[in-house]
Amino acid sequence: MTRRAILKGTGSALPRTRVSNDELAKRVDTSDEWIVERTGIRFRHIAEPDETTGTLGADAAREALKAAGLDAADIGLIIVATATPDNTFPATATKIQAMLGAPDCIAFDVAAVCSGFLYALSVADSMLRTGAANHALVIGSETFSRILDWEDRATCVLFGDGAGAVVLSAEEVGDDRGILATRLHAEGQYCDMLYVDGGPSTTGTVGHVRMQGREVFRHAVTNLASVLGEVMADVGLPADAIDWIVPHQANKRIIDATAKKLGLPAERVVLTVDQHANTSAASVPLALDLAVRDGRIKRGDLVVLEAMGGGFTWGAAVLRV
Ligand code: ACO
């Protein structure tokens, strides 16, 4: 038996307001046809002023705690993956801790943009296995609508707001349960391909998302197929052992091309990009929660998570649910 991080519960939260491509086309020079054809996106949720990365993350966390049958008081570690924190500091994780009423625990944010949830999951896995905590909340939460340039049609149509959360618990289990492998990567020489043109230490402003879409697309397919190969090699299983792949939901074409490279049928891919657009660090836990709640992902399934984002950063995880 080995001490491993087990998935105990999932949760998610979306802002009240849902915006269709046609509604967006009234504000921006675009069309439903262009957005669907290039990205697969049909809707995105946009946060109202009272909805923040913190409030959405706390709502998702409450759902995950309920699903896990745990209280906030049981949690020893809270990690929030976000590129859109409520404040530059303190960490949104501490704000969510306060909103949940969780007592003294470890709480911090991780900034790896769209792959933030994979980074946070990997850190939580290590900390649980080495005994830093027994139960962890890992949250991906974003309000990208606040850092979009609504005049730039090449980026503003791609993103949405939302949050997803998981509860992980350390348990002594056999070798085929819980998080089995994680892999993380970063190549900072590509930091100009996808970035925000502001920050506390440079401009003193929040800034807006800037992206070289074609380059991002090309790197995403190559890097994601490669890291998926690495994690499957780590667990010693072929790609067709995967029951469900829960990819980062940036673009349906990236997801399809990656699945094709691995020879995975579309029926095993969880897809939410049509409904949520790209919610950055929230996209993987949001999609995971949806597929757990609608009964697709069941106990015993082999699930693979993957994401790629600004930096570039990317990563993947394999877990037996
Ligand atoms: N509506 C209508 N026309 C548009 C829009 C829009 N929203 N945006 C751009 N266009 C136009 C451009 O102006 C250009 O017109 P032109 O030919 O007259 O100059 C034309 O469409 C083609 O523009 P490209 O940028 O070359 O379009 P492309 O086919 O590359 O598609 C896209 C753009 C969808 C962004 C694509 O590059 C892509 O998906 N890249 C991946 C980016 C991504 O997913 N980023 C998310 C963050 S990273 C991550 O999460 C992995």
mmCIF file of C-alpha atoms and ligand atoms in Angstrom:
data_model
loop_
_atom_site.group_PDB
_atom_site.id
_atom_site.type_symbol
_atom_site.label_atom_id
_atom_site.label_comp_id
_atom_site.label_asym_id
_atom_site.label_seq_id
_atom_site.Cartn_x
_atom_site.Cartn_y
_atom_site.Cartn_z
ATOM 1 C CA MET A 1 0.000 0.000 0.000
ATOM 2 C CA THR A 2 1.162 3.531 -0.812
ATOM 3 C CA ARG A 3 0.032 6.951 0.385
ATOM 4 C CA ARG A 4 -1.649 8.544 -2.638
ATOM 5 C CA ALA A 5 -3.914 11.497 -3.447
ATOM 6 C CA ILE A 6 -7.440 10.269 -4.173
ATOM 7 C CA LEU A 7 -10.146 12.297 -5.940
ATOM 8 C CA LYS A 8 -12.958 12.572 -3.388
ATOM 9 C CA GLY A 9 -15.240 15.222 -4.866
ATOM 10 C CA THR A 10 -15.654 17.781 -7.642
ATOM 11 C CA GLY A 11 -17.547 21.056 -7.957
ATOM 12 C CA SER A 12 -17.957 23.988 -10.302
ATOM 13 C CA ALA A 13 -19.514 27.419 -10.565
ATOM 14 C CA LEU A 14 -20.421 29.627 -13.509
ATOM 15 C CA PRO A 15 -21.407 33.296 -13.574
ATOM 16 C CA ARG A 16 -25.149 33.975 -13.915
ATOM 17 C CA THR A 17 -24.853 35.699 -17.306
ATOM 18 C CA ARG A 18 -24.394 33.566 -20.426
ATOM 19 C CA VAL A 19 -23.467 35.293 -23.681
ATOM 20 C CA SER A 20 -23.985 33.693 -27.120
ATOM 21 C CA ASN A 21 -21.834 34.373 -30.174
ATOM 22 C CA ASP A 22 -24.728 36.297 -31.755
ATOM 23 C CA GLU A 23 -24.964 38.553 -28.681
ATOM 24 C CA LEU A 24 -21.205 39.121 -28.839
ATOM 25 C CA ALA A 25 -21.459 39.988 -32.547
ATOM 26 C CA LYS A 26 -23.587 43.004 -31.579
ATOM 27 C CA ARG A 27 -20.596 44.462 -29.667
ATOM 28 C CA VAL A 28 -17.638 43.169 -31.707
ATOM 29 C CA ASP A 29 -17.048 42.775 -35.476
ATOM 30 C CA THR A 30 -17.447 38.979 -35.563
ATOM 31 C CA SER A 31 -20.017 36.290 -36.340
ATOM 32 C CA ASP A 32 -21.364 33.063 -34.875
ATOM 33 C CA GLU A 33 -20.201 31.275 -38.026
ATOM 34 C CA TRP A 34 -16.555 32.487 -37.736
ATOM 35 C CA ILE A 35 -16.301 31.644 -34.014
ATOM 36 C CA VAL A 36 -17.892 28.184 -34.314
ATOM 37 C CA GLU A 37 -15.859 27.216 -37.364
ATOM 38 C CA ARG A 38 -12.478 28.312 -35.923
ATOM 39 C CA THR A 39 -12.981 27.362 -32.260
ATOM 40 C CA GLY A 40 -16.175 25.352 -31.594
ATOM 41 C CA ILE A 41 -17.260 28.000 -29.062
ATOM 42 C CA ARG A 42 -20.994 28.873 -28.910
ATOM 43 C CA PHE A 43 -21.432 30.406 -25.442
ATOM 44 C CA ARG A 44 -19.377 31.825 -22.583
ATOM 45 C CA HIS A 45 -20.356 32.999 -19.085
ATOM 46 C CA ILE A 46 -19.320 36.514 -18.101
ATOM 47 C CA ALA A 47 -19.009 37.590 -14.457
ATOM 48 C CA GLU A 48 -21.195 40.391 -13.091
ATOM 49 C CA PRO A 49 -19.463 42.941 -10.815
ATOM 50 C CA ASP A 50 -20.405 40.978 -7.666
ATOM 51 C CA GLU A 51 -18.926 37.756 -9.094
ATOM 52 C CA THR A 52 -15.153 37.462 -8.709
ATOM 53 C CA THR A 53 -12.474 34.797 -9.020
ATOM 54 C CA GLY A 54 -12.781 34.452 -5.234
ATOM 55 C CA THR A 55 -16.581 34.101 -5.045
ATOM 56 C CA LEU A 56 -16.744 31.701 -8.001
ATOM 57 C CA GLY A 57 -13.875 29.657 -6.573
ATOM 58 C CA ALA A 58 -15.557 29.498 -3.158
ATOM 59 C CA ASP A 59 -18.846 28.346 -4.745
ATOM 60 C CA ALA A 60 -17.039 25.597 -6.678
ATOM 61 C CA ALA A 61 -15.160 24.588 -3.516
ATOM 62 C CA ARG A 62 -18.396 24.299 -1.490
ATOM 63 C CA GLU A 63 -19.804 21.927 -4.152
ATOM 64 C CA ALA A 64 -16.617 19.844 -4.133
ATOM 65 C CA LEU A 65 -16.605 19.632 -0.313
ATOM 66 C CA LYS A 66 -20.258 18.533 -0.340
ATOM 67 C CA ALA A 67 -19.521 15.857 -2.955
ATOM 68 C CA ALA A 68 -16.566 14.653 -0.849
ATOM 69 C CA GLY A 69 -18.637 14.607 2.369
ATOM 70 C CA LEU A 70 -16.117 16.887 4.089
ATOM 71 C CA ASP A 71 -16.271 20.252 5.904
ATOM 72 C CA ALA A 72 -14.051 23.279 5.357
ATOM 73 C CA ALA A 73 -12.545 22.474 8.778
ATOM 74 C CA ASP A 74 -11.152 19.188 7.395
ATOM 75 C CA ILE A 75 -9.058 20.959 4.742
ATOM 76 C CA GLY A 76 -5.317 21.351 5.393
ATOM 77 C CA LEU A 77 -4.299 22.772 2.022
ATOM 78 C CA ILE A 78 -5.960 25.165 -0.441
ATOM 79 C CA ILE A 79 -4.315 25.883 -3.801
ATOM 80 C CA VAL A 80 -5.953 28.242 -6.263
ATOM 81 C CA ALA A 81 -4.777 28.270 -9.867
ATOM 82 C CA THR A 82 -5.564 31.649 -11.386
ATOM 83 C CA ALA A 83 -4.207 34.382 -13.636
ATOM 84 C CA THR A 84 -6.995 36.750 -12.571
ATOM 85 C CA PRO A 85 -6.717 37.017 -8.768
ATOM 86 C CA ASP A 86 -9.138 39.243 -6.846
ATOM 87 C CA ASN A 87 -6.164 41.339 -5.709
ATOM 88 C CA THR A 88 -2.439 41.343 -6.497
ATOM 89 C CA PHE A 89 -2.179 40.125 -2.919
ATOM 90 C CA PRO A 90 -3.200 38.440 -0.674
ATOM 91 C CA ALA A 91 -3.532 35.160 -2.527
ATOM 92 C CA THR A 92 -7.093 34.442 -3.633
ATOM 93 C CA ALA A 93 -6.639 31.093 -1.840
ATOM 94 C CA THR A 94 -6.635 32.930 1.502
ATOM 95 C CA LYS A 95 -9.739 34.911 0.519
ATOM 96 C CA ILE A 96 -11.508 31.657 -0.398
ATOM 97 C CA GLN A 97 -10.312 30.133 2.883
ATOM 98 C CA ALA A 98 -12.029 33.016 4.716
ATOM 99 C CA MET A 99 -15.211 32.715 2.604
ATOM 100 C CA LEU A 100 -15.403 28.983 3.391
ATOM 101 C CA GLY A 101 -14.716 29.586 7.083
ATOM 102 C CA ALA A 102 -11.772 27.173 6.963
ATOM 103 C CA PRO A 103 -9.464 27.438 9.991
ATOM 104 C CA ASP A 104 -5.637 27.718 9.887
ATOM 105 C CA CYS A 105 -4.278 25.734 6.942
ATOM 106 C CA ILE A 106 -1.831 26.115 4.035
ATOM 107 C CA ALA A 107 -3.248 28.410 1.325
ATOM 108 C CA PHE A 108 -1.568 29.885 -1.752
ATOM 109 C CA ASP A 109 -2.081 30.647 -5.449
ATOM 110 C CA VAL A 110 -0.339 29.150 -8.451
ATOM 111 C CA ALA A 111 0.161 31.190 -11.635
ATOM 112 C CA ALA A 112 0.569 29.028 -14.732
ATOM 113 C CA VAL A 113 -2.372 30.481 -16.692
ATOM 114 C CA CYS A 114 -4.316 27.826 -18.627
ATOM 115 C CA SER A 115 -2.167 24.984 -17.256
ATOM 116 C CA GLY A 116 -2.481 26.351 -13.716
ATOM 117 C CA PHE A 117 -4.838 23.599 -12.579
ATOM 118 C CA LEU A 118 -2.377 20.908 -13.693
ATOM 119 C CA TYR A 119 0.430 22.704 -11.833
ATOM 120 C CA ALA A 120 -1.748 23.069 -8.715
ATOM 121 C CA LEU A 121 -2.863 19.435 -8.862
ATOM 122 C CA SER A 122 0.727 18.241 -9.152
ATOM 123 C CA VAL A 123 1.857 20.373 -6.167
ATOM 124 C CA ALA A 124 -1.114 19.194 -4.084
ATOM 125 C CA ASP A 125 -0.362 15.573 -5.005
ATOM 126 C CA SER A 126 3.239 15.932 -3.792
ATOM 127 C CA MET A 127 2.224 17.718 -0.574
ATOM 128 C CA LEU A 128 -0.449 15.130 0.237
ATOM 129 C CA ARG A 129 1.881 12.212 -0.428
ATOM 130 C CA THR A 130 4.619 13.694 1.762
ATOM 131 C CA GLY A 131 2.214 14.386 4.638
ATOM 132 C CA ALA A 132 1.908 18.207 4.569
ATOM 133 C CA ALA A 133 -1.886 17.757 4.705
ATOM 134 C CA ASN A 134 -4.501 15.019 4.624
ATOM 135 C CA HIS A 135 -7.203 16.784 2.608
ATOM 136 C CA ALA A 136 -6.689 19.426 -0.074
ATOM 137 C CA LEU A 137 -8.883 21.742 -2.106
ATOM 138 C CA VAL A 138 -7.469 22.404 -5.574
ATOM 139 C CA ILE A 139 -9.362 25.159 -7.347
ATOM 140 C CA GLY A 140 -9.092 26.669 -10.816
ATOM 141 C CA SER A 141 -10.934 29.969 -10.956
ATOM 142 C CA GLU A 142 -10.835 32.814 -13.466
ATOM 143 C CA THR A 143 -12.530 36.033 -14.515
ATOM 144 C CA PHE A 144 -10.718 36.510 -17.831
ATOM 145 C CA SER A 145 -13.480 38.896 -18.987
ATOM 146 C CA ARG A 146 -11.764 41.503 -16.760
ATOM 147 C CA ILE A 147 -8.456 41.306 -18.677
ATOM 148 C CA LEU A 148 -9.815 41.055 -22.216
ATOM 149 C CA ASP A 149 -9.461 43.852 -24.734
ATOM 150 C CA TRP A 150 -13.084 44.004 -25.888
ATOM 151 C CA GLU A 151 -11.921 45.883 -29.012
ATOM 152 C CA ASP A 152 -9.685 42.951 -30.080
ATOM 153 C CA ARG A 153 -11.942 40.449 -31.824
ATOM 154 C CA ALA A 154 -9.078 37.958 -32.230
ATOM 155 C CA THR A 155 -8.947 37.352 -28.459
ATOM 156 C CA CYS A 156 -12.148 38.566 -26.763
ATOM 157 C CA VAL A 157 -14.370 35.940 -28.430
ATOM 158 C CA LEU A 158 -12.260 33.067 -27.090
ATOM 159 C CA PHE A 159 -12.563 33.358 -23.311
ATOM 160 C CA GLY A 160 -15.138 33.026 -20.543
ATOM 161 C CA ASP A 161 -15.338 33.074 -16.733
ATOM 162 C CA GLY A 162 -15.885 30.228 -14.270
ATOM 163 C CA ALA A 163 -14.439 28.000 -11.582
ATOM 164 C CA GLY A 164 -13.895 24.319 -10.914
ATOM 165 C CA ALA A 165 -12.643 22.572 -7.785
ATOM 166 C CA VAL A 166 -11.614 19.148 -6.566
ATOM 167 C CA VAL A 167 -11.103 17.683 -3.113
ATOM 168 C CA LEU A 168 -8.133 15.331 -2.873
ATOM 169 C CA SER A 169 -7.525 13.146 0.174
ATOM 170 C CA ALA A 170 -4.409 11.192 1.114
ATOM 171 C CA GLU A 171 -5.129 7.488 1.585
ATOM 172 C CA GLU A 172 -3.121 4.285 1.824
ATOM 173 C CA VAL A 173 -4.154 2.473 -1.351
ATOM 174 C CA GLY A 174 -2.874 0.009 -3.935
ATOM 175 C CA ASP A 175 -0.781 1.139 -6.874
ATOM 176 C CA ASP A 176 -3.741 1.563 -9.201
ATOM 177 C CA ARG A 177 -5.804 4.201 -7.364
ATOM 178 C CA GLY A 178 -5.629 8.002 -7.172
ATOM 179 C CA ILE A 179 -3.178 10.279 -8.961
ATOM 180 C CA LEU A 180 -0.770 7.930 -10.718
ATOM 181 C CA ALA A 181 1.469 10.362 -12.616
ATOM 182 C CA THR A 182 1.872 14.055 -13.364
ATOM 183 C CA ARG A 183 4.191 15.860 -15.786
ATOM 184 C CA LEU A 184 4.788 19.626 -16.014
ATOM 185 C CA HIS A 185 6.714 21.742 -18.526
ATOM 186 C CA ALA A 186 7.557 25.378 -19.236
ATOM 187 C CA GLU A 187 9.406 27.087 -22.084
ATOM 188 C CA GLY A 188 9.738 30.750 -21.136
ATOM 189 C CA GLN A 189 11.296 31.752 -24.450
ATOM 190 C CA TYR A 190 7.745 31.755 -25.826
ATOM 191 C CA CYS A 191 6.403 34.155 -23.186
ATOM 192 C CA ASP A 192 5.603 36.780 -25.862
ATOM 193 C CA MET A 193 3.235 34.493 -27.756
ATOM 194 C CA LEU A 194 0.479 34.705 -25.163
ATOM 195 C CA TYR A 195 0.686 37.269 -22.382
ATOM 196 C CA VAL A 196 -0.941 40.211 -20.617
ATOM 197 C CA ASP A 197 0.545 43.618 -21.495
ATOM 198 C CA GLY A 198 0.496 44.927 -17.939
ATOM 199 C CA GLY A 199 1.357 44.034 -14.370
ATOM 200 C CA PRO A 200 2.167 45.521 -10.956
ATOM 201 C CA SER A 201 5.934 45.637 -11.501
ATOM 202 C CA THR A 202 5.995 46.832 -15.120
ATOM 203 C CA THR A 203 3.135 49.148 -16.019
ATOM 204 C CA GLY A 204 1.374 49.327 -12.673
ATOM 205 C CA THR A 205 -1.812 48.344 -14.518
ATOM 206 C CA VAL A 206 -3.683 45.096 -14.950
ATOM 207 C CA GLY A 207 -3.249 44.946 -18.744
ATOM 208 C CA HIS A 208 -4.997 42.991 -21.486
ATOM 209 C CA VAL A 209 -4.554 39.564 -23.080
ATOM 210 C CA ARG A 210 -2.385 39.542 -26.232
ATOM 211 C CA MET A 211 -1.869 36.456 -28.366
ATOM 212 C CA GLN A 212 -0.269 35.167 -31.549
ATOM 213 C CA GLY A 213 -3.062 32.692 -32.218
ATOM 214 C CA ARG A 214 -1.489 30.622 -34.986
ATOM 215 C CA GLU A 215 1.759 30.055 -33.036
ATOM 216 C CA VAL A 216 -0.181 29.117 -29.906
ATOM 217 C CA PHE A 217 -2.218 26.626 -31.919
ATOM 218 C CA ARG A 218 0.856 24.978 -33.427
ATOM 219 C CA HIS A 219 2.713 24.625 -30.103
ATOM 220 C CA ALA A 220 -0.419 23.444 -28.273
ATOM 221 C CA VAL A 221 -1.014 20.403 -30.477
ATOM 222 C CA THR A 222 2.662 19.341 -30.427
ATOM 223 C CA ASN A 223 3.196 19.890 -26.686
ATOM 224 C CA LEU A 224 -0.059 18.293 -25.572
ATOM 225 C CA ALA A 225 0.398 15.156 -27.668
ATOM 226 C CA SER A 226 3.961 14.870 -26.345
ATOM 227 C CA VAL A 227 3.112 15.298 -22.629
ATOM 228 C CA LEU A 228 0.230 12.825 -22.938
ATOM 229 C CA GLY A 229 2.709 10.298 -24.320
ATOM 230 C CA GLU A 230 5.007 10.986 -21.339
ATOM 231 C CA VAL A 231 2.374 10.448 -18.615
ATOM 232 C CA MET A 232 1.054 7.292 -20.241
ATOM 233 C CA ALA A 233 4.623 5.955 -20.444
ATOM 234 C CA ASP A 234 5.024 6.828 -16.725
ATOM 235 C CA VAL A 235 2.050 4.623 -15.825
ATOM 236 C CA GLY A 236 3.049 1.949 -18.350
ATOM 237 C CA LEU A 237 -0.277 1.915 -20.174
ATOM 238 C CA PRO A 238 -1.168 2.416 -23.850
ATOM 239 C CA ALA A 239 -3.314 5.362 -24.948
ATOM 240 C CA ASP A 240 -6.283 3.078 -25.529
ATOM 241 C CA ALA A 241 -6.370 2.287 -21.776
ATOM 242 C CA ILE A 242 -7.667 5.844 -21.227
ATOM 243 C CA ASP A 243 -11.384 5.854 -20.370
ATOM 244 C CA TRP A 244 -11.758 9.657 -20.417
ATOM 245 C CA ILE A 245 -9.557 12.503 -21.457
ATOM 246 C CA VAL A 246 -10.441 15.865 -19.921
ATOM 247 C CA PRO A 247 -8.510 18.430 -21.967
ATOM 248 C CA HIS A 248 -8.063 22.134 -21.480
ATOM 249 C CA GLN A 249 -10.976 23.705 -23.336
ATOM 250 C CA ALA A 250 -9.306 26.341 -25.504
ATOM 251 C CA ASN A 251 -10.355 25.361 -28.964
ATOM 252 C CA LYS A 252 -12.176 22.325 -30.369
ATOM 253 C CA ARG A 253 -9.682 22.106 -33.217
ATOM 254 C CA ILE A 254 -6.747 21.810 -30.779
ATOM 255 C CA ILE A 255 -8.643 19.140 -28.808
ATOM 256 C CA ASP A 256 -9.564 17.158 -31.955
ATOM 257 C CA ALA A 257 -6.043 17.356 -33.397
ATOM 258 C CA THR A 258 -4.474 16.195 -30.108
ATOM 259 C CA ALA A 259 -6.914 13.278 -29.740
ATOM 260 C CA LYS A 260 -6.244 12.277 -33.344
ATOM 261 C CA LYS A 261 -2.474 12.269 -32.774
ATOM 262 C CA LEU A 262 -3.022 9.841 -29.886
ATOM 263 C CA GLY A 263 -5.536 7.747 -31.820
ATOM 264 C CA LEU A 264 -8.231 8.419 -29.198
ATOM 265 C CA PRO A 265 -11.875 8.332 -30.340
ATOM 266 C CA ALA A 266 -13.900 11.556 -29.892
ATOM 267 C CA GLU A 267 -16.405 9.693 -27.651
ATOM 268 C CA ARG A 268 -13.768 9.488 -24.878
ATOM 269 C CA VAL A 269 -13.060 13.222 -24.887
ATOM 270 C CA VAL A 270 -14.984 15.493 -22.480
ATOM 271 C CA LEU A 271 -15.893 18.651 -24.375
ATOM 272 C CA THR A 272 -17.269 21.843 -22.815
ATOM 273 C CA VAL A 273 -15.601 24.500 -24.972
ATOM 274 C CA ASP A 274 -18.879 24.979 -26.883
ATOM 275 C CA GLN A 275 -20.674 25.981 -23.665
ATOM 276 C CA HIS A 276 -17.953 27.687 -21.575
ATOM 277 C CA ALA A 277 -15.297 28.902 -24.075
ATOM 278 C CA ASN A 278 -11.768 29.043 -22.659
ATOM 279 C CA THR A 279 -11.921 29.579 -18.891
ATOM 280 C CA SER A 280 -8.135 29.213 -18.502
ATOM 281 C CA ALA A 281 -7.217 27.453 -15.221
ATOM 282 C CA ALA A 282 -10.896 26.688 -14.546
ATOM 283 C CA SER A 283 -11.505 24.763 -17.749
ATOM 284 C CA VAL A 284 -10.172 21.324 -16.756
ATOM 285 C CA PRO A 285 -11.860 21.125 -13.303
ATOM 286 C CA LEU A 286 -15.100 22.549 -14.784
ATOM 287 C CA ALA A 287 -15.165 19.866 -17.479
ATOM 288 C CA LEU A 288 -14.177 17.175 -14.967
ATOM 289 C CA ASP A 289 -17.044 18.160 -12.652
ATOM 290 C CA LEU A 290 -19.538 18.076 -15.515
ATOM 291 C CA ALA A 291 -18.500 14.567 -16.593
ATOM 292 C CA VAL A 292 -18.501 13.258 -12.991
ATOM 293 C CA ARG A 293 -21.947 14.729 -12.300
ATOM 294 C CA ASP A 294 -23.572 13.481 -15.515
ATOM 295 C CA GLY A 295 -22.264 9.971 -14.752
ATOM 296 C CA ARG A 296 -19.763 9.617 -17.592
ATOM 297 C CA ILE A 297 -16.734 9.425 -15.295
ATOM 298 C CA LYS A 298 -17.224 6.585 -12.816
ATOM 299 C CA ARG A 299 -15.240 4.997 -10.002
ATOM 300 C CA GLY A 300 -12.437 2.888 -11.463
ATOM 301 C CA ASP A 301 -12.092 4.891 -14.694
ATOM 302 C CA LEU A 302 -8.658 5.906 -15.941
ATOM 303 C CA VAL A 303 -8.858 9.664 -16.503
ATOM 304 C CA VAL A 304 -6.236 11.858 -18.131
ATOM 305 C CA LEU A 305 -6.159 15.642 -17.663
ATOM 306 C CA GLU A 306 -4.075 17.966 -19.861
ATOM 307 C CA ALA A 307 -3.575 21.676 -20.459
ATOM 308 C CA MET A 308 -1.326 24.192 -22.159
ATOM 309 C CA GLY A 309 -1.153 27.949 -21.722
ATOM 310 C CA GLY A 310 0.832 31.162 -21.559
ATOM 311 C CA GLY A 311 4.530 30.884 -20.739
ATOM 312 C CA PHE A 312 4.361 28.501 -22.531
ATOM 313 C CA THR A 313 3.463 26.110 -19.747
ATOM 314 C CA TRP A 314 1.843 22.717 -20.142
ATOM 315 C CA GLY A 315 1.200 19.529 -18.252
ATOM 316 C CA ALA A 316 -0.809 16.342 -17.851
ATOM 317 C CA ALA A 317 -1.986 14.021 -15.088
ATOM 318 C CA VAL A 318 -3.258 10.438 -15.001
ATOM 319 C CA LEU A 319 -5.608 9.312 -12.256
ATOM 320 C CA ARG A 320 -7.637 6.254 -11.455
ATOM 321 C CA VAL A 321 -10.878 7.694 -10.057
HETATM 322 N N1 ACO B 1 -14.317 37.266 -36.033
HETATM 323 C C1 ACO B 1 -14.155 37.401 -37.356
HETATM 324 N N2 ACO B 1 -12.954 37.474 -37.954
HETATM 325 C C2 ACO B 1 -11.870 37.387 -37.158
HETATM 326 C C3 ACO B 1 -11.961 37.254 -35.767
HETATM 327 C C4 ACO B 1 -13.260 37.188 -35.206
HETATM 328 N N3 ACO B 1 -13.458 37.034 -33.889
HETATM 329 N N4 ACO B 1 -10.723 37.204 -35.244
HETATM 330 C C5 ACO B 1 -9.869 37.303 -36.278
HETATM 331 N N5 ACO B 1 -10.556 37.425 -37.441
HETATM 332 C C6 ACO B 1 -10.031 37.549 -38.791
HETATM 333 C C7 ACO B 1 -8.648 38.153 -38.829
HETATM 334 O O1 ACO B 1 -8.719 39.551 -38.803
HETATM 335 C C8 ACO B 1 -8.134 37.631 -40.149
HETATM 336 O O2 ACO B 1 -8.673 38.410 -41.179
HETATM 337 P P1 ACO B 1 -7.797 38.779 -42.491
HETATM 338 O O3 ACO B 1 -7.495 37.466 -43.123
HETATM 339 O O4 ACO B 1 -8.713 39.641 -43.266
HETATM 340 O O5 ACO B 1 -6.575 39.468 -41.963
HETATM 341 C C9 ACO B 1 -8.765 36.240 -40.260
HETATM 342 O O6 ACO B 1 -9.883 36.240 -39.346
HETATM 343 C C10 ACO B 1 -7.824 35.122 -39.923
HETATM 344 O O7 ACO B 1 -7.194 35.453 -38.687
HETATM 345 P P2 ACO B 1 -6.196 34.453 -38.003
HETATM 346 O O8 ACO B 1 -5.785 34.993 -36.672
HETATM 347 O O9 ACO B 1 -5.118 34.077 -38.956
HETATM 348 O O10 ACO B 1 -7.178 33.222 -37.792
HETATM 349 P P3 ACO B 1 -6.848 31.750 -37.419
HETATM 350 O O11 ACO B 1 -7.342 30.838 -38.450
HETATM 351 O O12 ACO B 1 -5.442 31.561 -36.940
HETATM 352 O O13 ACO B 1 -7.790 31.531 -36.151
HETATM 353 C C11 ACO B 1 -7.658 31.495 -33.761
HETATM 354 C C12 ACO B 1 -7.605 32.353 -35.018
HETATM 355 C C13 ACO B 1 -9.058 30.906 -33.628
HETATM 356 C C14 ACO B 1 -7.357 32.378 -32.561
HETATM 357 C C15 ACO B 1 -6.619 30.353 -33.882
HETATM 358 O O14 ACO B 1 -5.359 30.860 -34.239
HETATM 359 C C16 ACO B 1 -6.495 29.596 -32.627
HETATM 360 O O15 ACO B 1 -7.398 28.910 -32.218
HETATM 361 N N6 ACO B 1 -5.334 29.641 -31.948
HETATM 362 C C17 ACO B 1 -5.163 29.042 -30.683
HETATM 363 C C18 ACO B 1 -5.310 30.101 -29.687
HETATM 364 C C19 ACO B 1 -5.981 29.681 -28.428
HETATM 365 O O16 ACO B 1 -6.745 28.771 -28.332
HETATM 366 N N7 ACO B 1 -5.660 30.445 -27.413
HETATM 367 C C20 ACO B 1 -6.247 30.276 -26.157
HETATM 368 C C21 ACO B 1 -5.254 30.462 -25.107
HETATM 369 S S1 ACO B 1 -3.952 29.348 -25.249
HETATM 370 C C22 ACO B 1 -4.504 27.961 -24.794
HETATM 371 O O17 ACO B 1 -5.358 27.948 -23.997
HETATM 372 C C23 ACO B 1 -3.948 26.755 -25.421
#
